[in-house]
Structure formats: C-alpha cells, structure tokens
C-alpha cells in the first residue's frame, strides 16, 4: 500500500513526510480495511493572518476496493492538523469495519436502522467515545466558486465517476467521508440525487428530474426544509 503526500500551494518538508509515514499505521489500517489500495495526504496552508490558529489543513483520503473514506482537519501547524485528521480517519475506518461485521451477522441494514449505527452529527474517537466537533470555517458557495471564511476565493470543481447505489448505501458513504450531503445516482430511479442531513437523526433526499419544458437558467433545488 502506498502513501502519497502532496502539498496544495505549499511545500511539504521531508521531515513531515517521514512523520506521516510513522503516524499512519499501515498495519492497523489494513486490519480495519483489508481492501485499502493507497492513502493520499494533502497539505494546504491558509495565509490569512486572522485564521492563524487554523492555518494548516491536512486531508487524508483512503482509496480501496470499497467506498472512499476521507478525513480532514485544520490547526495552527501541520503536525497538529495531522493528529486531528488521523483521529477522525481511524474512527471512520472502525465504523466501516463494524458495519461490515453487522452486515455479515444480521444482513444489510435498512434506511430506518441507519440512525442506530450512525450517531447523527456526533463524532467518535478510536475508543467509540463522543468527542466535540471542531469549529468549521464558514463556507459560502457562489456558483462553482467556494468562498471560505472571509476569503480568499478558492475555485474547486470536481468530477466523480460512481456506480448507481441505493439510498441506504448513499447514507452510509456520506458518513464515511464526513459530509452533510452526498451526491449519487439512485439505482431505483436512475436519477441524480442528493441525500443530506437535516436535524438530529433526520435525513432528506432530493431527486433531480429533467423538465424539457422548463426555461434554462432556473435555480436548482436548495438543501433544506
């Protein structure tokens, strides 16, 4: 299994690369997910002096023959950010491992049973204990432009290839990447769809259907309600 460490608009010192290799215990990760192929570690830096306590961000992405698992965190230095991201990653790997065990023992979970396994917005550490969520930098989307905090503007556009999946699987994979929404193609309706977190253990789902009679340039559906 390979670990790829890269910087986004910043240089990554060799000392930090060695620390990443030591911190990410490959043997332990493979015990939790034997299908892991590679790990990507991306380091970025925020140069806004008003965000000095969150200036370094580390994102860890696990690629495997199963769903992608991602964890990210920000702190005042890259080493602290790596520690936080590693803790989140381990919790999500353990969640996936426990979910596979549950499926083998009792069959696949239904959408109604997902809240019993996925604790809403709660985060778990490696011992399964609740931990407080770290504050997130406010983000506003302006079309395809993502504005983080008070700036600067960051343009990020991503295209993903994915096989159609059920609502249950979309909920599960949304939790693995730690997002509040997840874009997928519904295997039943074949429509582009979004599942998103609402309140407590509630989830919403939006299906996008093309209307040939509608005028172009109309606004898409908003997440909420």
PDB file of C-alpha atoms in Angstrom, residues 135-217:
ATOM      1  CA  UNK A 135     -15.496  24.560  14.609  1.00  0.00           C
ATOM      2  CA  UNK A 136     -15.584  24.713  10.833  1.00  0.00           C
ATOM      3  CA  UNK A 137     -14.522  27.666   8.720  1.00  0.00           C
ATOM      4  CA  UNK A 138     -17.730  29.276   7.333  1.00  0.00           C
ATOM      5  CA  UNK A 139     -18.099  28.400   3.638  1.00  0.00           C
ATOM      6  CA  UNK A 140     -20.344  30.030   1.040  1.00  0.00           C
ATOM      7  CA  UNK A 141     -20.900  28.664  -2.472  1.00  0.00           C
ATOM      8  CA  UNK A 142     -21.261  31.208  -5.282  1.00  0.00           C
ATOM      9  CA  UNK A 143     -21.994  29.054  -8.325  1.00  0.00           C
ATOM     10  CA  UNK A 144     -18.880  26.939  -8.791  1.00  0.00           C
ATOM     11  CA  UNK A 145     -16.815  29.261  -6.560  1.00  0.00           C
ATOM     12  CA  UNK A 146     -16.248  28.271  -2.942  1.00  0.00           C
ATOM     13  CA  UNK A 147     -15.645  31.166  -0.530  1.00  0.00           C
ATOM     14  CA  UNK A 148     -14.029  30.051   2.734  1.00  0.00           C
ATOM     15  CA  UNK A 149     -14.332  32.425   5.712  1.00  0.00           C
ATOM     16  CA  UNK A 150     -13.735  35.996   4.574  1.00  0.00           C
ATOM     17  CA  UNK A 151     -11.707  34.879   1.570  1.00  0.00           C
ATOM     18  CA  UNK A 152      -9.660  34.449  -0.472  1.00  0.00           C
ATOM     19  CA  UNK A 153     -11.779  32.911  -3.225  1.00  0.00           C
ATOM     20  CA  UNK A 154     -10.989  29.269  -3.950  1.00  0.00           C
ATOM     21  CA  UNK A 155     -12.207  27.716  -7.187  1.00  0.00           C
ATOM     22  CA  UNK A 156     -12.623  23.955  -6.907  1.00  0.00           C
ATOM     23  CA  UNK A 157     -14.524  21.809  -9.362  1.00  0.00           C
ATOM     24  CA  UNK A 158     -14.548  18.027  -9.105  1.00  0.00           C
ATOM     25  CA  UNK A 159     -15.936  15.291 -11.342  1.00  0.00           C
ATOM     26  CA  UNK A 160     -16.506  11.830  -9.880  1.00  0.00           C
ATOM     27  CA  UNK A 161     -17.351   8.522 -11.507  1.00  0.00           C
ATOM     28  CA  UNK A 162     -19.667   6.347  -9.426  1.00  0.00           C
ATOM     29  CA  UNK A 163     -21.908   3.345  -9.926  1.00  0.00           C
ATOM     30  CA  UNK A 164     -25.637   3.759  -9.126  1.00  0.00           C
ATOM     31  CA  UNK A 165     -26.449   2.952  -5.496  1.00  0.00           C
ATOM     32  CA  UNK A 166     -29.365   2.650  -3.084  1.00  0.00           C
ATOM     33  CA  UNK A 167     -30.371   5.298  -0.554  1.00  0.00           C
ATOM     34  CA  UNK A 168     -29.003   3.097   2.261  1.00  0.00           C
ATOM     35  CA  UNK A 169     -25.571   2.958   0.631  1.00  0.00           C
ATOM     36  CA  UNK A 170     -25.574   6.720  -0.067  1.00  0.00           C
ATOM     37  CA  UNK A 171     -26.296   7.446   3.621  1.00  0.00           C
ATOM     38  CA  UNK A 172     -23.519   5.081   4.640  1.00  0.00           C
ATOM     39  CA  UNK A 173     -20.934   6.588   2.283  1.00  0.00           C
ATOM     40  CA  UNK A 174     -21.916  10.140   3.286  1.00  0.00           C
ATOM     41  CA  UNK A 175     -20.944   9.268   6.860  1.00  0.00           C
ATOM     42  CA  UNK A 176     -17.632   7.754   5.733  1.00  0.00           C
ATOM     43  CA  UNK A 177     -16.496  10.989   4.059  1.00  0.00           C
ATOM     44  CA  UNK A 178     -17.831  13.138   6.926  1.00  0.00           C
ATOM     45  CA  UNK A 179     -20.053  15.402   4.827  1.00  0.00           C
ATOM     46  CA  UNK A 180     -23.556  16.753   5.473  1.00  0.00           C
ATOM     47  CA  UNK A 181     -24.688  15.803   1.968  1.00  0.00           C
ATOM     48  CA  UNK A 182     -23.848  13.195  -0.659  1.00  0.00           C
ATOM     49  CA  UNK A 183     -24.430  13.259  -4.422  1.00  0.00           C
ATOM     50  CA  UNK A 184     -25.275   9.915  -6.047  1.00  0.00           C
ATOM     51  CA  UNK A 185     -27.233   8.230  -8.842  1.00  0.00           C
ATOM     52  CA  UNK A 186     -30.248   6.391  -7.417  1.00  0.00           C
ATOM     53  CA  UNK A 187     -30.205   2.762  -8.576  1.00  0.00           C
ATOM     54  CA  UNK A 188     -34.016   2.581  -8.423  1.00  0.00           C
ATOM     55  CA  UNK A 189     -34.956   5.802 -10.263  1.00  0.00           C
ATOM     56  CA  UNK A 190     -31.686   6.276 -12.253  1.00  0.00           C
ATOM     57  CA  UNK A 191     -31.914   9.969 -11.307  1.00  0.00           C
ATOM     58  CA  UNK A 192     -29.108  12.203  -9.981  1.00  0.00           C
ATOM     59  CA  UNK A 193     -29.930  12.582  -6.290  1.00  0.00           C
ATOM     60  CA  UNK A 194     -28.642  14.222  -3.108  1.00  0.00           C
ATOM     61  CA  UNK A 195     -29.084  12.894   0.409  1.00  0.00           C
ATOM     62  CA  UNK A 196     -28.448  15.430   3.184  1.00  0.00           C
ATOM     63  CA  UNK A 197     -28.551  15.739   6.952  1.00  0.00           C
ATOM     64  CA  UNK A 198     -31.436  17.785   8.360  1.00  0.00           C
ATOM     65  CA  UNK A 199     -31.974  17.757  12.138  1.00  0.00           C
ATOM     66  CA  UNK A 200     -30.814  15.231  14.740  1.00  0.00           C
ATOM     67  CA  UNK A 201     -31.198  11.819  13.056  1.00  0.00           C
ATOM     68  CA  UNK A 202     -33.373  13.067  10.176  1.00  0.00           C
ATOM     69  CA  UNK A 203     -32.216  12.882   6.558  1.00  0.00           C
ATOM     70  CA  UNK A 204     -33.642  14.360   3.380  1.00  0.00           C
ATOM     71  CA  UNK A 205     -33.241  13.280  -0.223  1.00  0.00           C
ATOM     72  CA  UNK A 206     -33.629  15.319  -3.407  1.00  0.00           C
ATOM     73  CA  UNK A 207     -34.061  13.705  -6.849  1.00  0.00           C
ATOM     74  CA  UNK A 208     -33.254  15.784  -9.938  1.00  0.00           C
ATOM     75  CA  UNK A 209     -35.584  15.235 -12.909  1.00  0.00           C
ATOM     76  CA  UNK A 210     -35.084  16.939 -16.257  1.00  0.00           C
ATOM     77  CA  UNK A 211     -38.013  19.101 -17.404  1.00  0.00           C
ATOM     78  CA  UNK A 212     -37.824  19.735 -21.188  1.00  0.00           C
ATOM     79  CA  UNK A 213     -40.496  22.484 -20.901  1.00  0.00           C
ATOM     80  CA  UNK A 214     -38.684  24.484 -18.238  1.00  0.00           C
ATOM     81  CA  UNK A 215     -36.755  27.609 -19.202  1.00  0.00           C
ATOM     82  CA  UNK A 216     -32.972  27.357 -18.996  1.00  0.00           C
ATOM     83  CA  UNK A 217     -31.150  29.203 -16.242  1.00  0.00           C
TER      84      UNK A 217
END
